Coordinates of C-alpha atoms and ligand atoms in Angstrom, one line a residue:
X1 CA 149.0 -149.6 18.4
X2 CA 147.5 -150.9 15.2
X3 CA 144.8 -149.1 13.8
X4 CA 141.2 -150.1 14.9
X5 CA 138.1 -150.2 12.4
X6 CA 136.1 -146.7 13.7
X7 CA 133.1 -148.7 14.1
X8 CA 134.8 -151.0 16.9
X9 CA 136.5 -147.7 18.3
X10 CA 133.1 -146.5 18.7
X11 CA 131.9 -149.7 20.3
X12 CA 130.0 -149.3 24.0
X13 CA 132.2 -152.3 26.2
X14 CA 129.5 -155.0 27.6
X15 CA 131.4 -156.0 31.1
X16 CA 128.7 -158.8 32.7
X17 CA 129.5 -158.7 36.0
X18 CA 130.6 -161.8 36.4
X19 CA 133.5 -162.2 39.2
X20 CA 132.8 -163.6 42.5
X21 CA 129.1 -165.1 41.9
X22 CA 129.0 -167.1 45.1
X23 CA 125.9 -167.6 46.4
X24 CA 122.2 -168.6 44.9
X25 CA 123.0 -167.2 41.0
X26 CA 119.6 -165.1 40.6
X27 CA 121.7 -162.4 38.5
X28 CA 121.8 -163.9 34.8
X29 CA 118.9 -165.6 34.4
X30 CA 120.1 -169.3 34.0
X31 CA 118.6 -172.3 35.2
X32 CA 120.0 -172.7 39.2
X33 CA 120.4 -176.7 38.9
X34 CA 121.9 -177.0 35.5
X35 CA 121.3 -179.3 32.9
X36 CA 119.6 -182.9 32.7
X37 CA 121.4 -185.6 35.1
X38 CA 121.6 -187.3 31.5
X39 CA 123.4 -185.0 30.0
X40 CA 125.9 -185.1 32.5
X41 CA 126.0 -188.5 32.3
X42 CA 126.9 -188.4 28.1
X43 CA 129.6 -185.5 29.1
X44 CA 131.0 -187.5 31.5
X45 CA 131.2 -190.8 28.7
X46 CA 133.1 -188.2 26.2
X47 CA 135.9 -190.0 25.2
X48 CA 139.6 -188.8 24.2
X49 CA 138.6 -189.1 20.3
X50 CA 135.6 -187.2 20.6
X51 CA 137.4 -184.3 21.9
X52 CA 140.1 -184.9 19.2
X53 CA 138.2 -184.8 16.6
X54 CA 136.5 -181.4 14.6
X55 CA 133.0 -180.8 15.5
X56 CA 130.8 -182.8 13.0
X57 CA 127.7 -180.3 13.1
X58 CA 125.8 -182.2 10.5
X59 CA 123.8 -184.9 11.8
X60 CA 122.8 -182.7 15.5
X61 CA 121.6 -180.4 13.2
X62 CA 119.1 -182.8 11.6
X63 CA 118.1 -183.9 14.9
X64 CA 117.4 -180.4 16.3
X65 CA 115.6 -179.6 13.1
X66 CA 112.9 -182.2 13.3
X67 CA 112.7 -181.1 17.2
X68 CA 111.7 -177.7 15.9
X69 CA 109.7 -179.1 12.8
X70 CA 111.5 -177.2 10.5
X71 CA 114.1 -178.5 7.5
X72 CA 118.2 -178.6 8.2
X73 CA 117.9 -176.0 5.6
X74 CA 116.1 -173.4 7.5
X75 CA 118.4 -173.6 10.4
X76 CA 121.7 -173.3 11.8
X77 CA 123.5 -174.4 15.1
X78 CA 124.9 -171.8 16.5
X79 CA 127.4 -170.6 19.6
X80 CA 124.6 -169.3 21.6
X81 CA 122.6 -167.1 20.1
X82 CA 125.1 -164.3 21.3
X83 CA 126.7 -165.9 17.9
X84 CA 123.4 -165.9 16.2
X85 CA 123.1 -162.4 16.5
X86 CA 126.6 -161.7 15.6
X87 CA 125.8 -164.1 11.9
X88 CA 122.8 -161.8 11.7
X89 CA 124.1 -158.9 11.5
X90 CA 127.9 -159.8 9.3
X91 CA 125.5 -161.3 6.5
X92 CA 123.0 -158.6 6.6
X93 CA 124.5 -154.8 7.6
X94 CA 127.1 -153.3 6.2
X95 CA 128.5 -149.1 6.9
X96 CA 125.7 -146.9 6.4
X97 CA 122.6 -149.3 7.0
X98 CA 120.3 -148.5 10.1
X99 CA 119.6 -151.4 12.9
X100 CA 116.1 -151.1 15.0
X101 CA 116.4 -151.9 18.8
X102 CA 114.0 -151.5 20.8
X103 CA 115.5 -150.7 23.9
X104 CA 115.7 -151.5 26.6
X105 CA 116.9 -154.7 25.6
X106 CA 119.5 -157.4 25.2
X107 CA 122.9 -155.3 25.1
X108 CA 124.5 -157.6 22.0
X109 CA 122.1 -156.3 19.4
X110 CA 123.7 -153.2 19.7
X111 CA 127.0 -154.0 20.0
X112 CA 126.7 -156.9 17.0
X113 CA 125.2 -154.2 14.6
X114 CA 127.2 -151.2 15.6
X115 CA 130.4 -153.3 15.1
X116 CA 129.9 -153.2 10.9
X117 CA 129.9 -149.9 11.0
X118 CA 125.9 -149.9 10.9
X119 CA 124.0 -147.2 13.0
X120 CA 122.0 -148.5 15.1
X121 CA 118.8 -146.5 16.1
X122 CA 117.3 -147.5 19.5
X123 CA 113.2 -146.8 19.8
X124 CA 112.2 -146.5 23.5
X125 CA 109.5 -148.6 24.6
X126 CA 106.4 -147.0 25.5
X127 CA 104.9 -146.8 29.7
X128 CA 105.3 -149.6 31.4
X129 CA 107.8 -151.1 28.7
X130 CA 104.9 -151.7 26.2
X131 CA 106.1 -152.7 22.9
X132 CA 106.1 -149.6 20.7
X133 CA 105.1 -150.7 17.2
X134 CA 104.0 -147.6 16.0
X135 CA 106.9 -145.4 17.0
X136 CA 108.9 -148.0 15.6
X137 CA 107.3 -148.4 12.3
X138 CA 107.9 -144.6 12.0
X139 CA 111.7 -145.3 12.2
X140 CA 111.8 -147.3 9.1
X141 CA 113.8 -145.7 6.4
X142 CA 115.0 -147.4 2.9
X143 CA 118.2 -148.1 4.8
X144 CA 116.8 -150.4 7.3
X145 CA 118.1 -153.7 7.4
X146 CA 117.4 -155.4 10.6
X147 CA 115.3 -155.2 13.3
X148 CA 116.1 -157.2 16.6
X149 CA 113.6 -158.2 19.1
X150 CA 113.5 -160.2 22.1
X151 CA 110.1 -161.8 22.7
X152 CA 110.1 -162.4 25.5
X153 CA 112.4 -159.3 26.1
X154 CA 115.3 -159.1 28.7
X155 CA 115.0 -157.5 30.8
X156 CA 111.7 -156.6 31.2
X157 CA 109.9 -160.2 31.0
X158 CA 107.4 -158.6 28.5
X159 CA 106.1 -159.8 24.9
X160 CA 104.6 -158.5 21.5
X161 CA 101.6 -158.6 20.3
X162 CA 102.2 -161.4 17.9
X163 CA 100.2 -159.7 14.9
X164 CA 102.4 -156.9 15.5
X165 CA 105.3 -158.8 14.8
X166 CA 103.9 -160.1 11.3
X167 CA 103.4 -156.2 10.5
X168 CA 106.7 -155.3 11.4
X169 CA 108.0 -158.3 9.3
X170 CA 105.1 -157.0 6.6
X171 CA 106.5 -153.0 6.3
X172 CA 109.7 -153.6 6.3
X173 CA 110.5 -156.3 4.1
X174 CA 114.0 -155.0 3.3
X175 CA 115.0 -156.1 7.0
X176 CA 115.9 -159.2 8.4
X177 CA 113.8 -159.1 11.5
X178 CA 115.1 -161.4 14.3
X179 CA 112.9 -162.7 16.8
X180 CA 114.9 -163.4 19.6
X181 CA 113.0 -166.5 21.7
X182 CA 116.2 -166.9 24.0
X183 CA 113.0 -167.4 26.9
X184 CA 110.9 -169.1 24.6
X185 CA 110.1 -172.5 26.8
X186 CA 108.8 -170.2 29.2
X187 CA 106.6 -168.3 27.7
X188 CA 105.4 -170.9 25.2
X189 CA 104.8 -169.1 22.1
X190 CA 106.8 -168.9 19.4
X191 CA 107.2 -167.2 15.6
X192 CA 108.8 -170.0 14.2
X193 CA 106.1 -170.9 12.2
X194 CA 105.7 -167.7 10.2
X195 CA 109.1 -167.3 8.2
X196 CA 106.8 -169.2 5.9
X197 CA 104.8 -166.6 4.6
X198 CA 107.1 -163.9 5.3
X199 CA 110.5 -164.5 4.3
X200 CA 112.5 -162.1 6.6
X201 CA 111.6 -163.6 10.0
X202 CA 114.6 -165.2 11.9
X203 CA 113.6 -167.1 15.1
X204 CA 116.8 -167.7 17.6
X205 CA 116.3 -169.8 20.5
X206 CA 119.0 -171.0 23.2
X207 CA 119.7 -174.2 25.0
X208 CA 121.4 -171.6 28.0
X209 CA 118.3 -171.0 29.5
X210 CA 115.5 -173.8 30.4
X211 CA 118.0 -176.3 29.4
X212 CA 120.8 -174.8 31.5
X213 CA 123.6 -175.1 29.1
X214 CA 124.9 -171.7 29.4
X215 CA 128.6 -173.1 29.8
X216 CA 128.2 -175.2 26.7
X217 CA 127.4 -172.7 24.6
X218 CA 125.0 -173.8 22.3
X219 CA 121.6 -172.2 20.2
X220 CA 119.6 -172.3 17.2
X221 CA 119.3 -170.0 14.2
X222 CA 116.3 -170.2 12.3
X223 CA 114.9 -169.0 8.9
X224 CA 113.8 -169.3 5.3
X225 CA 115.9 -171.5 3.1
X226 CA 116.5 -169.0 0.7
X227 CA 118.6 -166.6 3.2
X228 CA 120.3 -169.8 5.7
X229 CA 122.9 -170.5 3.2
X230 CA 124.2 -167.2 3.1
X231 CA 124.0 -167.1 7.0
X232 CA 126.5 -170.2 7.2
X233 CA 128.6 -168.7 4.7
X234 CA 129.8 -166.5 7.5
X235 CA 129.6 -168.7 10.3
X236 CA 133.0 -171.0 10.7
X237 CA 132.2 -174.7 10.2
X238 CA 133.3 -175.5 13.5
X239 CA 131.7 -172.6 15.4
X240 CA 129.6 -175.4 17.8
X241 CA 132.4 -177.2 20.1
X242 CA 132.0 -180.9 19.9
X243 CA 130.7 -181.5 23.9
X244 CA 128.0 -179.2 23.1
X245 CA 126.8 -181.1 19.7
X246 CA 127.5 -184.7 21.9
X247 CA 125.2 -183.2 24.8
X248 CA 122.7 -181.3 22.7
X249 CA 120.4 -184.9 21.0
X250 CA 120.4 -185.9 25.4
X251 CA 119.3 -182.9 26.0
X252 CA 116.1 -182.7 23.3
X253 CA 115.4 -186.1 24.5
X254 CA 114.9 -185.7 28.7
X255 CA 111.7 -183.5 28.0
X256 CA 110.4 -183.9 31.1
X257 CA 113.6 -182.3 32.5
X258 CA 112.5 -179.1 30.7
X259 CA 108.9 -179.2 31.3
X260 CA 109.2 -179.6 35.1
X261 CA 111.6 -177.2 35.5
X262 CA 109.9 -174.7 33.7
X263 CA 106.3 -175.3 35.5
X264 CA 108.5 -174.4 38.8
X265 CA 109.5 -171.0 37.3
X266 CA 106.7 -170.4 36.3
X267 CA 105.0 -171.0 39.9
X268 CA 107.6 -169.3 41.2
X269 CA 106.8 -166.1 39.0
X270 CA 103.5 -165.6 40.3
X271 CA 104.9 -166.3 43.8
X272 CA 106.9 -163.6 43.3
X273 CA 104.7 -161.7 42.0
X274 CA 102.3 -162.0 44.7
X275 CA 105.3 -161.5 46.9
X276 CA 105.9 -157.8 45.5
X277 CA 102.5 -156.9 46.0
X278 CA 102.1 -157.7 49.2
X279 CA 104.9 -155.2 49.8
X280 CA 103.9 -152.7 47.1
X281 CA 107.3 -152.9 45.4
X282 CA 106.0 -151.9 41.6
X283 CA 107.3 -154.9 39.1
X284 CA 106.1 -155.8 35.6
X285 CA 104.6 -158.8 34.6
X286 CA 107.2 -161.4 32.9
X287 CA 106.8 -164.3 30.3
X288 CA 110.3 -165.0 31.1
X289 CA 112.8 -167.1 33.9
X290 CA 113.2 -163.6 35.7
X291 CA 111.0 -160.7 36.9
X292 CA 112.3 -156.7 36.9
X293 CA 110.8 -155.0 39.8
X294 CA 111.7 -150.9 41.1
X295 CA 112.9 -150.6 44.7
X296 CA 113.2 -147.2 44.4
X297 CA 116.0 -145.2 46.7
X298 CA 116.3 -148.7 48.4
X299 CA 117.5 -149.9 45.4
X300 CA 121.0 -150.0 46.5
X301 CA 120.6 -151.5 50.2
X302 CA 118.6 -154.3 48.4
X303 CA 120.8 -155.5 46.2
X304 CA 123.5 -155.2 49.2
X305 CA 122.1 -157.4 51.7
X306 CA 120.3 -159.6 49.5
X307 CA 123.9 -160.9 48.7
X308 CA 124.8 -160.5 52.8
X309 CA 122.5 -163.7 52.5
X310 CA 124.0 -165.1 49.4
X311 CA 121.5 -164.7 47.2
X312 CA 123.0 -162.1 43.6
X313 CA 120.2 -160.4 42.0
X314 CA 120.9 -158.0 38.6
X315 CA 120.7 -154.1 39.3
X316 CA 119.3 -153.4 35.8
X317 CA 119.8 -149.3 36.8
X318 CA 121.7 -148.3 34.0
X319 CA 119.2 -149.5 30.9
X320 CA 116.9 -147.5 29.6
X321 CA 114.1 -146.9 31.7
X322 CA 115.1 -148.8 34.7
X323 CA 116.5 -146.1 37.6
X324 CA 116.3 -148.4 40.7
X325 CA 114.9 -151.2 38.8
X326 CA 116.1 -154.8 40.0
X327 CA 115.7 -158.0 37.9
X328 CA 115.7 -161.0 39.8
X329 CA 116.0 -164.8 38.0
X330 CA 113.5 -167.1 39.0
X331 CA 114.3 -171.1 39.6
X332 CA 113.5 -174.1 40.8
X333 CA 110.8 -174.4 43.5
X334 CA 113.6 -174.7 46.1
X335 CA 115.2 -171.8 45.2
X336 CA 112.0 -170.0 45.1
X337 CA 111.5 -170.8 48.6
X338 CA 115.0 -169.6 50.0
X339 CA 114.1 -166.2 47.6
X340 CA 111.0 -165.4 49.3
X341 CA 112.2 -166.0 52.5
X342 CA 115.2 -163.8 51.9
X343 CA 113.3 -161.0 50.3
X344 CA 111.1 -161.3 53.4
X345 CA 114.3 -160.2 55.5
X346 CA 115.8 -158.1 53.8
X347 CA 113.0 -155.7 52.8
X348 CA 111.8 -155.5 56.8
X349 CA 115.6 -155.2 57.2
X350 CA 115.3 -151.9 54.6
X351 CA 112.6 -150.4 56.5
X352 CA 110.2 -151.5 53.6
X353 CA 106.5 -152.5 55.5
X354 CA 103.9 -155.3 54.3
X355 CA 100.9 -153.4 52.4
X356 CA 98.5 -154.5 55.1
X357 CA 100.7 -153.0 58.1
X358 CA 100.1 -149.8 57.0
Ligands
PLP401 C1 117.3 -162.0 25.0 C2 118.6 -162.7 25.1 N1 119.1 -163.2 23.9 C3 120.2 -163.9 24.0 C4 120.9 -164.2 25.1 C5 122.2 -165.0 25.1 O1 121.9 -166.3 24.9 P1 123.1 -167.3 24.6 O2 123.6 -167.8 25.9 O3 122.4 -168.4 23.8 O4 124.2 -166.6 23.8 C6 120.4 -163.7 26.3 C7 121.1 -164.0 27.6 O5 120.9 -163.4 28.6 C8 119.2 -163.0 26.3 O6 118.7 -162.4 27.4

C-alpha cells in the first residue's frame, strides 16, 4: 500500500446511506418530482456532439451571473457545491491553519478542510441549535482561515441572524467565510449582496435542491472579484459536465417551476409542523425543504415502520446534538399529504397519543 497523506488517513468516512431508497425519498432533502418538465425536454434533445464535445462553461456562466445580479467575475460554476466547498478550502487552508464549523452541520465542511491537513475546530451550537456567535467569535485565532456556515443549516432548518453574519465576516477578516445557501429559495434571504463591502464573504447556492438537479450535479460559487480567480485556478476547466451546463439556462428560465414548488414546501412545513404539535413530538422550526424533530426512545420504531409504508426519513442520531432526532424532507403538496397521513399511522402504531387524548 502506497503511503497516504496523514491528513486523509485521519479523514472521518461520510457513507450517505444511499442503497435501496425505494419508496417516497424524504431522507436527503431533494425535490420528490425532479426538475422542470422543460428541462427534461432539453436533456432529452442532447445530441451526440453535445456529449462529445468538452464542457464549454463560459457562456452558462454569464447567464447564471445576471440571474444572480452579480458579474462572471465574482462567480464560478461549480460541481454542486459539495465541489464548492472542496475549491474553498484547496485555495484557502493549508497544514496548520484552523477551520470554524459550527456543528452540527453539513458533514463535507469538515471532511473538505480536514483533508489539507487543516484542523478543523467545531463550536457547538447553543439550546435549541441557536447560532452561537459569541462562542464562536471566541474561537478566532491569527490561524483562522475559513469559517463555513450553512444558512439555512442542515440539519437543523435554522438561520443566522444576518447582522451576525457581517460581524463574523467583520472580526475575522483573515477568513474566507462561506455562506452556504444550498436551501436558499426556501428561505428567501440571501448574503449575496454583501461580499461588496466585505471582501471575504463566499455565497454557494445549489441547483440540487428546489430545482431538483441533484443527479446533474451542478451549483454556484460566489464572491469578490479579487479572490474568484484564484478559486478557478484550482477548479479543473471542465469540472461542470456538459448536460448540466445544457440544462442549467432551461432551468433559470421555468421560474414558475421553482416558485410553485417551493410555496408547497413551504405549506407543507407548517403542516408539519402543526402536525408534530398536535402529537407533542418536540421539532425545531426550519427555513429549509426538511424539518428535524426528536422521537425520543421511539426513535427507532419510527424510522422502521415509516419505511414499512414506503416512506425513508433521515435518522440524524449520530450529529451533534441530535440523540433520537429524525429529519424529515418536505415536498410537493401531494407528498405532504401521503406524509401526514403516514405519520398519523405510524405514531398511533408506536403507542404515541394525540395531545388532546390525553
Ligand atoms: C448545507 C448543504 N450544503 C451543500 C449540500 C450539497 O449540495 P450539492 O448537491 O450542490 O453538492 C447539501 C446537501 O445536502 C447541504 O445540505
Amino acid at each position: 500500500m502506497l503511503k497516504v497523506r496523514e491528513a486523509v488517513r485521519n479523514l472521518p468516512t461520510y457513507h450517505p446511506p444511499l442503497g435501496g431508497r425505494q419508496g417516497l425519498r424524504l431522507d436527503f432533502n431533494e425535490n420528490t418530482v425532479g426538475c422542470s418538465p422543460r428541462v427534461l425536454a432539453r436533456l432529452r434533445q442532447l445530441t451526440a456532439e453535445e456529449i462529445a464535445c468538452y464542457p464549454e462553461r463560459d457562456s452558462v456562466e454569464a447567464i447564471v451571473a445576471s440571474h444572480l445580479g452579480i458579474e462572471s467575475g465574482e462567480m464560478l460554476l461549480t460541481n454542486g457545491v459539495d465541489e464548492a466547498i472542496h475549491l474553498l478550502c484547496e485555495t484557502f487552508l493549508q497544514a496548520g491553519d484552523e477551520a470554524l464549523i459550527v456543528v452540527p452541520t453539513f458533514a463535507m465542511y469538515e471532511i473538505s478542510a480536514a483533508a489539507t491537513g487543516a484542523r478543523v475546530v467545531a463550536v457547538p451550537a447553543e439550546k435549541n441549535f441557536r447560532f452561537p456567535t459569541h462562542d464562536l467569535l471566541a474561537q478566532v485565532t491569527t490561524g483562522t482561515r475559513l469559517v463555513a456556515i450553512a444558512n439555512p443549516n442542515n440539519p437543523t432548518g435554522g438561520v443566522v441572524d444576518p447582522g451576525d453574519l457581517v460581524e463574523i465576516a467583520r472580526q475575522v477578516p483573515q477568513a474566507a467565510i462561506l455562506i452556504d445557501e444550498a436551501y436558499f429559495e426556501f428561505y428567501g434571504k440571501t448574503a449575496l449582496p454583501q461580499w461588496r463591502e466585505l471582501q471575504n464573504i463566499f455565497v454557494a447556492r445549489t441547483f440540487s435542491k428546489a430545482y431538483g438537479m441533484a443527479g446533474l450535479r451542478i451549483g454556484v460559487l460566489a464572491g469578490n472579484a479579487a479572490h474568484m480567480p484564484m478559486v478557478r485556478r484550482v477548479a479543473s476547466p471542465y469540472n461542470v459536465n456538459g448536460v448540466a451546463l445544457a440544462c442549467l439556462p432551461t432551468a433559470l428560465e421555468d421560474e414558475n417551476y421553482v416558485r410553485e414548488y417551493v410555496a408547497q414546501v413551504r405549506q407543507g412545513r407548517d403542516e408539519l409542523g402543526r402536525e408534530f404539535a398536535n402529537w407533542e413530538i418536540p421539532y425545531w422550526p426550519s427555513q429549509a425543504n426538511f424539518v428535524l424533530a426528536s422521537f425520543g426512545q421511539l426513535k427507532d420504531p419510527f424510522v422502521r415502520a415509516m419505511r414499512a409504508r414506503g416512506i425513508l426519513v433521515r435518522d440524524r442520531s449520530r450529529d451533534r446534538g441530535c440523540t433520537n432526532c429524525v429529519r424529515i424532507t418536505l415536498g410537493t403538496t401531494g407528498h405532504t399529504a401521503r406524509l401526514l397521513g403516514s405519520l398519523r399511522e405510524t405514531l398511533t402504531e408506536i403507542g404515541v397519543k394525540q395531545a388532546a387524548a390525553k
